[in-house]
Short mmCIF file of C-alpha atoms in Angstrom, two decimals:
data_model
loop_
_atom_site.label_atom_id
_atom_site.label_comp_id
_atom_site.label_asym_id
_atom_site.label_seq_id
_atom_site.Cartn_x
_atom_site.Cartn_y
_atom_site.Cartn_z
CA MET A 1 0.00 0.00 0.00
CA ARG A 2 1.32 3.44 -0.93
CA ALA A 3 -1.56 5.63 0.23
CA PHE A 4 -4.83 5.55 2.12
CA ALA A 5 -7.78 7.78 2.94
CA TYR A 6 -10.74 7.05 5.14
CA ALA A 7 -13.96 8.65 6.25
CA ILE A 8 -16.17 8.08 9.24
CA CYS A 9 -19.77 7.51 8.17
CA TRP A 10 -22.78 8.35 10.33
CA LYS A 11 -26.34 8.36 9.02
CA ASP A 12 -26.11 10.04 5.60
CA TRP A 13 -22.91 11.97 6.40
CA ALA A 14 -19.31 11.03 5.73
CA TYR A 15 -16.58 12.93 7.57
CA TYR A 16 -13.09 12.96 6.12
CA ALA A 17 -10.94 11.47 8.85
CA SER A 18 -7.38 10.95 7.68
CA SER A 19 -5.11 10.10 4.80
CA ALA A 20 -1.42 9.59 4.13
CA SER A 21 0.77 8.77 1.18
CA SER A 22 4.34 7.74 0.55
CA VAL A 23 3.97 9.02 -3.02
CA ALA A 24 4.11 12.75 -3.79
CA ASN A 25 1.20 14.67 -5.30
CA VAL A 26 -1.55 12.04 -5.09
CA MET A 27 -3.64 13.26 -2.16
CA HIS A 28 -6.23 15.21 -4.17
CA ALA A 29 -6.81 12.22 -6.43
CA LEU A 30 -6.99 9.93 -3.42
CA ILE A 31 -9.63 12.08 -1.68
CA TRP A 32 -11.55 12.30 -4.97
CA ALA A 33 -11.52 8.48 -5.19
CA LEU A 34 -12.79 8.28 -1.61
CA MET A 35 -15.64 10.65 -2.46
CA LEU A 36 -16.57 8.60 -5.56
CA ALA A 37 -16.56 5.40 -3.52
CA LEU A 38 -18.84 6.96 -0.90
CA GLN A 39 -21.18 8.23 -3.63
CA ALA A 40 -21.29 4.79 -5.28
CA ASP A 41 -22.22 3.26 -1.92
CA GLY A 42 -25.50 5.20 -2.12
CA ARG A 43 -25.85 5.71 1.61
CA VAL A 44 -23.92 8.98 1.90
CA ARG A 45 -25.45 12.31 0.88
CA TYR A 46 -22.93 14.74 2.38
CA PHE A 47 -19.14 14.77 2.56
CA GLU A 48 -17.51 17.01 5.16
CA LEU A 49 -13.97 17.90 4.16
CA GLY A 50 -13.37 20.85 6.48
CA ALA A 51 -14.01 24.55 6.93
CA ALA A 52 -14.09 27.03 4.03
CA ALA A 53 -11.44 29.74 3.68
CA VAL A 54 -11.95 33.17 5.21
CA ALA A 55 -10.21 36.51 4.64
CA GLU A 56 -7.40 35.61 7.08
CA SER A 57 -6.70 32.21 5.45
CA THR A 58 -3.23 31.33 4.21
CA ALA A 59 -2.50 30.61 0.55
CA LYS A 60 -2.60 26.88 1.33
CA GLU A 61 -5.99 27.17 3.08
CA ARG A 62 -7.40 29.15 0.13
CA GLY A 63 -6.11 26.46 -2.24
CA ILE A 64 -7.82 23.74 -0.20
CA ALA A 65 -11.07 25.75 -0.18
CA PHE A 66 -10.82 26.14 -3.98
CA PHE A 67 -10.30 22.39 -4.34
CA LYS A 68 -13.36 21.68 -2.17
CA SER A 69 -15.51 24.18 -4.09
CA GLY A 70 -15.19 21.99 -7.18
CA PHE A 71 -17.41 19.39 -5.50
CA GLY A 72 -20.38 21.75 -5.10
CA GLY A 73 -22.30 22.39 -1.93
CA SER A 74 -22.37 25.50 0.17
CA THR A 75 -20.94 26.85 3.39
CA TRP A 76 -23.14 26.56 6.45
CA PRO A 77 -23.24 29.50 8.90
#
């Protein structure tokens, strides 16, 4: 195994829990594969990846928020 990602599922929610890789630059694809697997399962309606970026966010946090925005959804107050 070179990489893993897992989510904790509860009711119709899946919460991103952890991931790691010994190969560079595969984490976005790995998380995408996790999301597709959860969608294919048919029991998960929502995927929680983390908080959205705010004005004080770092460049890395803004990049992560941009990545997440590609999956749709909206920020909850």
